[in-house]
Structure formats: C-alpha cells, structure tokens
Short mmCIF file of C-alpha atoms and ligand atoms in Angstrom, two decimals:
data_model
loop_
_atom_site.label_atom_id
_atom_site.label_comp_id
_atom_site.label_asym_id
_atom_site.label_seq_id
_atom_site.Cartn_x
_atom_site.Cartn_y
_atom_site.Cartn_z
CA UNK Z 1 54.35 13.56 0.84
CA UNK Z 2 52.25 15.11 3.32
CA UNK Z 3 50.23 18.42 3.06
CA UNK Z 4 50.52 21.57 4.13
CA UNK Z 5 47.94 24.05 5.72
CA UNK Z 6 48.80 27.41 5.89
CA UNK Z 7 46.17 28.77 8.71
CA UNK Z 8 45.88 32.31 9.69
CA UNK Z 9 45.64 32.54 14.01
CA UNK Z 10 43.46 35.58 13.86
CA UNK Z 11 45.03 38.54 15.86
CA UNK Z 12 45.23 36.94 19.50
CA UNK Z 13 42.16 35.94 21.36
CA UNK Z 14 42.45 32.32 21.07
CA UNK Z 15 38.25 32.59 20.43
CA UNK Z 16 39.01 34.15 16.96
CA UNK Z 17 40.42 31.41 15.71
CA UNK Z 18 38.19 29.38 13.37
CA UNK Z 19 36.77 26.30 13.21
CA UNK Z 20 38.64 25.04 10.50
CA UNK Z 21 41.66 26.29 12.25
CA UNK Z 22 40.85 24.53 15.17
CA UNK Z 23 40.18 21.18 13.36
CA UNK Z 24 43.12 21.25 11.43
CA UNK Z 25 45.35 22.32 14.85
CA UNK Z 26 43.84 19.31 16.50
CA UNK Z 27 45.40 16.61 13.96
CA UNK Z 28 48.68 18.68 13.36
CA UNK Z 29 51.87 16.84 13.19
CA UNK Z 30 53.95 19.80 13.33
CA UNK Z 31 53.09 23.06 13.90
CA UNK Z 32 55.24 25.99 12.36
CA UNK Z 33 54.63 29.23 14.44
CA UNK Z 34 55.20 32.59 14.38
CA UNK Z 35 56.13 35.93 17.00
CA UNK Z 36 52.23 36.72 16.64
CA UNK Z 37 50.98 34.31 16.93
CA UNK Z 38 49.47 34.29 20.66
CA UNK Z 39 50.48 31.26 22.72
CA UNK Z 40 47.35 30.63 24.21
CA UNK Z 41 46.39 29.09 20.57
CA UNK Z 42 49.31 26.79 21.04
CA UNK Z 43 47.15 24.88 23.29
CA UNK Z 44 44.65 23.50 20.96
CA UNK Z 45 47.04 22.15 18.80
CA UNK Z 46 47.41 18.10 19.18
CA UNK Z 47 49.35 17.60 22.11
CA UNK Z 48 51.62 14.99 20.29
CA UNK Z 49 52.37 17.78 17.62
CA UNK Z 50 56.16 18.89 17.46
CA UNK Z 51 56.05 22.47 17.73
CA UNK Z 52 58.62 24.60 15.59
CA UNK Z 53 59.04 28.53 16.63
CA UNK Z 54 60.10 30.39 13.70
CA UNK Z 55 59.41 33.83 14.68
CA UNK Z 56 60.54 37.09 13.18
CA UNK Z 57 61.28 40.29 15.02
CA UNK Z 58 60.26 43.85 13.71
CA UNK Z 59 63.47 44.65 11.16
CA UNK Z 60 65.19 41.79 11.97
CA UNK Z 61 64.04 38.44 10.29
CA UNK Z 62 65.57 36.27 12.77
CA UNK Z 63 64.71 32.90 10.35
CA UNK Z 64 65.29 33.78 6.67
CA UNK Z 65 61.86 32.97 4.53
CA UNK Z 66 64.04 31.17 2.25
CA UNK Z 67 65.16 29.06 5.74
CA UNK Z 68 61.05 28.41 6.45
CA UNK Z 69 60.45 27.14 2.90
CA UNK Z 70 62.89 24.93 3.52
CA UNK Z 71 61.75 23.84 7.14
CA UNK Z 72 58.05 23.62 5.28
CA UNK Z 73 59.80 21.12 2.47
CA UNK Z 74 61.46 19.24 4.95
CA UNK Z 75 58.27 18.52 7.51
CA UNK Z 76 56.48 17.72 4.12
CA UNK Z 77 58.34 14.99 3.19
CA UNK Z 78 58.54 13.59 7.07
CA UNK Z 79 54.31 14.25 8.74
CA UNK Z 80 51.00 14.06 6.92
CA UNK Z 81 49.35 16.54 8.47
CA UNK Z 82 51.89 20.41 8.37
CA UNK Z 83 50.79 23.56 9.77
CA UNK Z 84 52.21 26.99 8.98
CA UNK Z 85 50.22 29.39 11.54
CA UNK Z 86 50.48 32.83 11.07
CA UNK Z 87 49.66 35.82 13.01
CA UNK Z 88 46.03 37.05 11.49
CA UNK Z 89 45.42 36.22 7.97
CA UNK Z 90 48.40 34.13 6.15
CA UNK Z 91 47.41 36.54 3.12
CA UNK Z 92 47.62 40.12 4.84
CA UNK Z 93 51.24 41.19 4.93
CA UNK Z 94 51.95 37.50 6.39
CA UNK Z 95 53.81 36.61 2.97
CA UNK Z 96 51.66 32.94 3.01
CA UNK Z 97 51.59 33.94 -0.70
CA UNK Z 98 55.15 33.75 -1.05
CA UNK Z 99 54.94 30.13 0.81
CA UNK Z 100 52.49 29.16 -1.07
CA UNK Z 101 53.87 29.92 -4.68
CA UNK Z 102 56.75 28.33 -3.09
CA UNK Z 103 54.81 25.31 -2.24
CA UNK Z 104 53.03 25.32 -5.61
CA UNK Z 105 56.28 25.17 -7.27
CA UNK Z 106 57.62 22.29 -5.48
CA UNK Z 107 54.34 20.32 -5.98
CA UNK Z 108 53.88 20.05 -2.34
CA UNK Z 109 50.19 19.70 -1.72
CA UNK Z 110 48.64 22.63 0.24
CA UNK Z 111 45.39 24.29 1.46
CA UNK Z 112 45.13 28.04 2.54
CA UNK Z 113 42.82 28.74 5.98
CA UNK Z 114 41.95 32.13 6.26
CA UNK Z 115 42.15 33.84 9.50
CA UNK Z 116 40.71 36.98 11.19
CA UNK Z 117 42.92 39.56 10.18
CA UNK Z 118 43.91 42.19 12.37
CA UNK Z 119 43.57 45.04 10.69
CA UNK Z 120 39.86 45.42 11.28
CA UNK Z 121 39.84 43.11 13.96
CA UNK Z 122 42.20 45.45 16.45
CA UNK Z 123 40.65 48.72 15.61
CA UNK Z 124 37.48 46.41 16.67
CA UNK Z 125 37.90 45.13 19.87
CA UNK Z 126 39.05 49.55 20.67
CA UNK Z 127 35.81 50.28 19.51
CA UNK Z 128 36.99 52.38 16.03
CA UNK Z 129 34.82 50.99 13.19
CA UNK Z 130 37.16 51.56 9.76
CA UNK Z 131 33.90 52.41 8.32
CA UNK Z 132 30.89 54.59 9.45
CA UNK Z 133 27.51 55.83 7.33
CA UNK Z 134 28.59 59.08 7.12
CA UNK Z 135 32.37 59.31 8.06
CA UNK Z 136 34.20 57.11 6.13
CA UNK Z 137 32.96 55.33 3.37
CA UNK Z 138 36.62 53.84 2.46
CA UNK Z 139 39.50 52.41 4.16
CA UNK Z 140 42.88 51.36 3.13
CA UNK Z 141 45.42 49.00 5.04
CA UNK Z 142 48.94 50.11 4.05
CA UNK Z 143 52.22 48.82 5.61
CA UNK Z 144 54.44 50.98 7.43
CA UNK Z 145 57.00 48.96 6.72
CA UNK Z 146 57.91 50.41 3.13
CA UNK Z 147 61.20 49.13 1.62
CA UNK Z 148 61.89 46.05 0.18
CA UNK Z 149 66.01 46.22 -0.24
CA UNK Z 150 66.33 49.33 -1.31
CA UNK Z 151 63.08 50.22 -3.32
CA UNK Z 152 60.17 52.28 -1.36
CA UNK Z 153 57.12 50.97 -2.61
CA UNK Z 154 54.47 52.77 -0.37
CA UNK Z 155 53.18 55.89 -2.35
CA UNK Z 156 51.63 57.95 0.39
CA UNK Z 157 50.29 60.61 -1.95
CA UNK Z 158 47.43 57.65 -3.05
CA UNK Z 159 46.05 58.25 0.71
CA UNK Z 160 45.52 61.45 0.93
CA UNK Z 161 41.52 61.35 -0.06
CA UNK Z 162 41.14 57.98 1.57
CA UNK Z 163 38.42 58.02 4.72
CA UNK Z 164 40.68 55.94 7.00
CA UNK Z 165 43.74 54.87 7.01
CA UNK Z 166 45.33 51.74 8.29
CA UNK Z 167 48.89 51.11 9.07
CA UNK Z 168 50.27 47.49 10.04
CA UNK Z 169 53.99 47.22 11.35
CA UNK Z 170 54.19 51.13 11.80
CA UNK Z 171 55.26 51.79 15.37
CA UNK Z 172 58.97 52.11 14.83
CA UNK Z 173 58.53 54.65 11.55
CA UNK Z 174 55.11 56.46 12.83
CA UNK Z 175 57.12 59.37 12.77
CA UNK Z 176 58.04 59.70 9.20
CA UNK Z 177 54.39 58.01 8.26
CA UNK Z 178 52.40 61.29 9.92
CA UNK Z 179 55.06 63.42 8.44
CA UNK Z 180 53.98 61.91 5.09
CA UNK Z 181 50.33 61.65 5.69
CA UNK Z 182 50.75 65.75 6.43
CA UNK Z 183 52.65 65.66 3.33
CA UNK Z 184 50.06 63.99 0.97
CA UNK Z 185 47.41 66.84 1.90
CA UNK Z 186 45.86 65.59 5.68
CA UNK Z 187 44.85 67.49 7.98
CA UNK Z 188 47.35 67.49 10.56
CA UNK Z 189 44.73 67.44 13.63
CA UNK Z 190 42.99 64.19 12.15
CA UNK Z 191 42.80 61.99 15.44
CA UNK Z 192 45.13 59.10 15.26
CA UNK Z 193 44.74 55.98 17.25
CA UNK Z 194 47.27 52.56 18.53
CA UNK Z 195 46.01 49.98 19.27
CA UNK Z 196 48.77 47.79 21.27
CA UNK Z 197 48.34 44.19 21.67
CA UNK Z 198 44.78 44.02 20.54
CA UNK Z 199 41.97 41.45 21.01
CA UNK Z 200 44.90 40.10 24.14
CA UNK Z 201 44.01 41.15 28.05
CA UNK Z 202 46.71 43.85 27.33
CA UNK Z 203 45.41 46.17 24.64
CA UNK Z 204 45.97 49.23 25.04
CA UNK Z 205 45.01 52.52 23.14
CA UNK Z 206 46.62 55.27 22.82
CA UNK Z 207 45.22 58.37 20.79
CA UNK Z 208 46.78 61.46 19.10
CA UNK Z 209 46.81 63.65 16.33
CA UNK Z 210 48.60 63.22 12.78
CA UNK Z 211 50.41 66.20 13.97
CA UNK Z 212 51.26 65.46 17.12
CA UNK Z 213 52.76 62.22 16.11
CA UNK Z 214 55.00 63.84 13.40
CA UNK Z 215 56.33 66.12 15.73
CA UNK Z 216 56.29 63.87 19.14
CA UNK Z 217 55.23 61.04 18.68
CA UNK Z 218 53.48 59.09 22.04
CA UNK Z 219 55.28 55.77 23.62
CA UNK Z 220 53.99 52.94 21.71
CA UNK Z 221 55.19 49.23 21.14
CA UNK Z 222 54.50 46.99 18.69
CA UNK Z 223 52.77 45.34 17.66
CA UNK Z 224 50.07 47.66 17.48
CA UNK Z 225 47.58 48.73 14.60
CA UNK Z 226 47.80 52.39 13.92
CA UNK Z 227 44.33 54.00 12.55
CA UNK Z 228 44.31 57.51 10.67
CA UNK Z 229 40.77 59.51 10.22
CA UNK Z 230 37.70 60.94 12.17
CA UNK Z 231 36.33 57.28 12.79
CA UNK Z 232 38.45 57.51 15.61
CA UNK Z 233 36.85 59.71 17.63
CA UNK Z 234 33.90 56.84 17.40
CA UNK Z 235 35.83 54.85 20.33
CA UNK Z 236 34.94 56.97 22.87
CA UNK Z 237 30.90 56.68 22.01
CA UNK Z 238 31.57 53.33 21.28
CA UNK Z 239 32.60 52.65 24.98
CA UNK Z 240 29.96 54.40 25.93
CA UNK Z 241 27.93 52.32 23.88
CA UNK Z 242 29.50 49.39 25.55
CA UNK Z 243 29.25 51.01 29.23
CA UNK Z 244 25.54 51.90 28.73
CA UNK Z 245 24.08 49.76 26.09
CA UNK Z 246 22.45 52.96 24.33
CA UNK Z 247 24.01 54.26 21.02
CA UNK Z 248 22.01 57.71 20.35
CA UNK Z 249 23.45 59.68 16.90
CA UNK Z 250 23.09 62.66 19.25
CA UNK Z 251 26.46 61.84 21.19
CA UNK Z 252 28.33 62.04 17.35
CA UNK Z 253 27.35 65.48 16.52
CA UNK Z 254 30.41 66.86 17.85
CA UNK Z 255 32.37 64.17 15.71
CA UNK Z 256 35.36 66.31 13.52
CA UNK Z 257 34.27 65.19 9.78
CA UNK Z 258 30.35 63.53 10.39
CA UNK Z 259 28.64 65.54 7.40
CA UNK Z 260 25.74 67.20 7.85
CA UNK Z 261 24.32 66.08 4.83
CA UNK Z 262 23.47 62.47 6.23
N1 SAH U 1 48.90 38.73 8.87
C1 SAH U 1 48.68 39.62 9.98
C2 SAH U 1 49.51 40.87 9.87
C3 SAH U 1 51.00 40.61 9.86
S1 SAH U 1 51.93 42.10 9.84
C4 SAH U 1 47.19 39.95 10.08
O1 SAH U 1 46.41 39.64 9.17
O2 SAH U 1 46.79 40.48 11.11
C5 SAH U 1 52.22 42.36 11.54
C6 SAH U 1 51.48 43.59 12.02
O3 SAH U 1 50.12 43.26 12.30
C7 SAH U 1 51.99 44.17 13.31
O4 SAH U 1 53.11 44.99 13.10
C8 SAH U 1 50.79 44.96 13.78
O5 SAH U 1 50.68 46.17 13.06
C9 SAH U 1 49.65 44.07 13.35
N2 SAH U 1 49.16 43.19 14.44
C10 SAH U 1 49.04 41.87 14.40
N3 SAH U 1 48.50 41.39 15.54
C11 SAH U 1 48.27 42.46 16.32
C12 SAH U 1 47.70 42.66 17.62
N4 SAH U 1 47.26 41.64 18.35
N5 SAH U 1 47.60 43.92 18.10
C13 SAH U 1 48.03 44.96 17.39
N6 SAH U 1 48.57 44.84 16.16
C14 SAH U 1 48.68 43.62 15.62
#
C-alpha cells in the first residue's frame, strides 16, 4: 500500500507552491489534478509520473467525488508515492477533508500539505488587504456556492457586521449574493471587487458596488475571488504604493469607512 499526499497548489503562480509541495511533486508516481490547478505546476512534477486530470467544472462535477476516492484507492494499492493536488489549500472549500476521512476510513496511509489558499492570496496579488488597522479588523470567507442537494446552508444575515467579506465560487450567483448582502443590512454602495484569474499573467480586476452588482452585475468569469467592504478601495493606493514605492496615510483619508478615531 502506498501513501497518499493530499497537497494544496496554491492559487496559480507556480512560485506559491511550497517546498514541501515541490519535494513531494518531484517523487510523485501519479499525480491526481484538478481544473485549478494551474498547469505550469504540472511541470515540476517527476517527469515519469502518470498524470490523471480529474477536474470539475463550476455546477457540473464532471468526475463524481465518490469516482476520485475510488481513483485515490485504486493508485494506492498500485504506486508508493500518490498525489491529490488541489487548487489552493486541499482544506478551503477543496473537500480534501472529505478525501481524507475517506482515506482514514479505508486505512490508506496519508499526509495533508497545506497550500496557499486563495482567498487571501488573490485579493493579494490586486493589492486589497482583507484586513487594515483601522478598516477592517475581521474577515470572513463564505462560499457562493450555497446548496448542498437541496438544503441552503449559507446564512447571509451572520455577515452583515463582518469588516470584509469573501466569496469563493460566486461569479455565476453574484447577483443573488449582493441582493442578500443588501438584504442582511449592507450598505449598498460598499465597493466590491473580482479578482479573475489571480496570482496568473491574466488577473484581472474588476470593481463595483454591492448595489450595482445586485442590480447589473459587471462581466466576470470564474474563477475569480469576489471581495465585499471598504478595504477595497485600498487597491488603488496600493498600486500606487507599488508604482511609487511611497505609502503616505494621507492618500487614505478619502477612504469610505477609515475611522477617524485611529
Ligand atoms: N481550495 C481552493 C478554493 C477552491 S474553491 C483555495 O484554497 O484557494 C474554488 C474557488 O476558488 C473559485 O471559484 C474561485 O472563487 C477561487 N479561486 C481559486 N483560484 C483562483 C484564482 N487563481 N483566481 C481567482 N479565484 C480563484
């Protein structure tokens, strides 16, 4: 029986990957793979290494889990040396914990390798820190992806005092997920960010308002990370930041939500 790593890819540049990742890519025997996880990485894995795509799309989960548990059972019994790579962290809405309770159960041996998630990693590389001294002292990563069969199980009411607000897998409902932000008590003109294809050479951000969004909602495609709160407005000093190497507090005074009081 061999073992099984389940490694997190980090969100796309191939440079976020870890060094245990790395290690354990370059004596893979197999390497299962997902839809995010960025090509690129695929090239540091051992180049004798069968490589298995079992990629999901938005909605539609091409490959059944129940299908990958068995694919991970199967390459168990046959290699030493199994990798389950995942898109970000294998523990942020990646379900590795559901592989690896399913591992645990079958007494496969297995090891968990954290990876750079990209919930903080995206708004990152646009320049929108989740938190700020003095604009948001809390964060919470929700998914916009809310039903499991039938049963919601995102209660957007819990959000409403929340500083900022992030949303994985939200592009297809952002529409309803403003609509329900308004609805929990935010203010509508709260500046909303996407940030498409981050940390790869074709991010791009795209910035509106909770309102706007609920009532016409901007072109976006997944997968992108969608930020809620006034730590938003940081990415434009932060590029400025970036163009001119100063930071002065000056430039946020204008910043929607900075309290005076700090
Ligand atoms: N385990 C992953 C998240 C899986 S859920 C992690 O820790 O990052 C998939 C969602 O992650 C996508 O719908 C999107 O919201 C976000 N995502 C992952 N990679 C991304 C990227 N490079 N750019 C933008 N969003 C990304």
């Amino acid at each position: 029986m061999g073992k099984v790593y389940i490694v997190g890819a980090g969100p796309g540049d191939p440079e976020l990957l870890t060094l245990k990742a790395y290690r354990i890519l370059k004596k893979a025997d197999v390497v299962l793979y997902d839809r995010l996880v960025n090509e690129d990485i695929l090239n540091y894995v051992n180049p004798l290494a069968k490589l298995v795509y079992v990629g999901k799309e938005d909605g539609k989960h091409t490959i059944p889990q129940e299908e990958i548990n068995r694919l991970l059972l199967f390459y168990a019994k046959l290699y030493k040396n199994v990798v389950r790579l995942k898109g970000g962290d294998p523990f942020i809405f990646g379900r590795g914990g559901e592989e690896a309770l399913f591992l645990e159960r079958n007494g496969i041996p297995y090891e968990l390798v954290p990876g750079v998630s990209s919930f903080y990693a995206v708004p990152e590389y646009g320049g929108i820190p989740l938190t700020f001294r003095g604009i948001s002292s809390s964060f919470a990563v929700v998914t916009g992806h809310e039903t499991v069969g039938k049963r919601k199980y995102v209660n957007w009411k819990a959000f409403k005092d929340i500083d900022t607000v992030v949303i994985l897998m939200g592009v297809k409902n952002r529409r309803r997920i403003a609509k329900e932000l308004i609805n929990a008590g935010r203010n509508p003109y709260e500046p909303v960010a996407f940030v498409e294809r981050g940390t790869t050479e074709d991010q791009r951000i795209v910035i509106s308002t909770l309102k706007e969004v609920s009532e016409n909602p901007p072109e976006v495609n997944p997968p992108a990370v969608m930020v809620i709160g006034n730590v938003v407005n940081l990415h434009k000093v932060l590029k400025e930041f970036n163009e001119t190497g100063r930071f002065t507090y000056g430039a946020l005074k204008d910043t929607p939500g900075r309290h005076t009081d700090t």
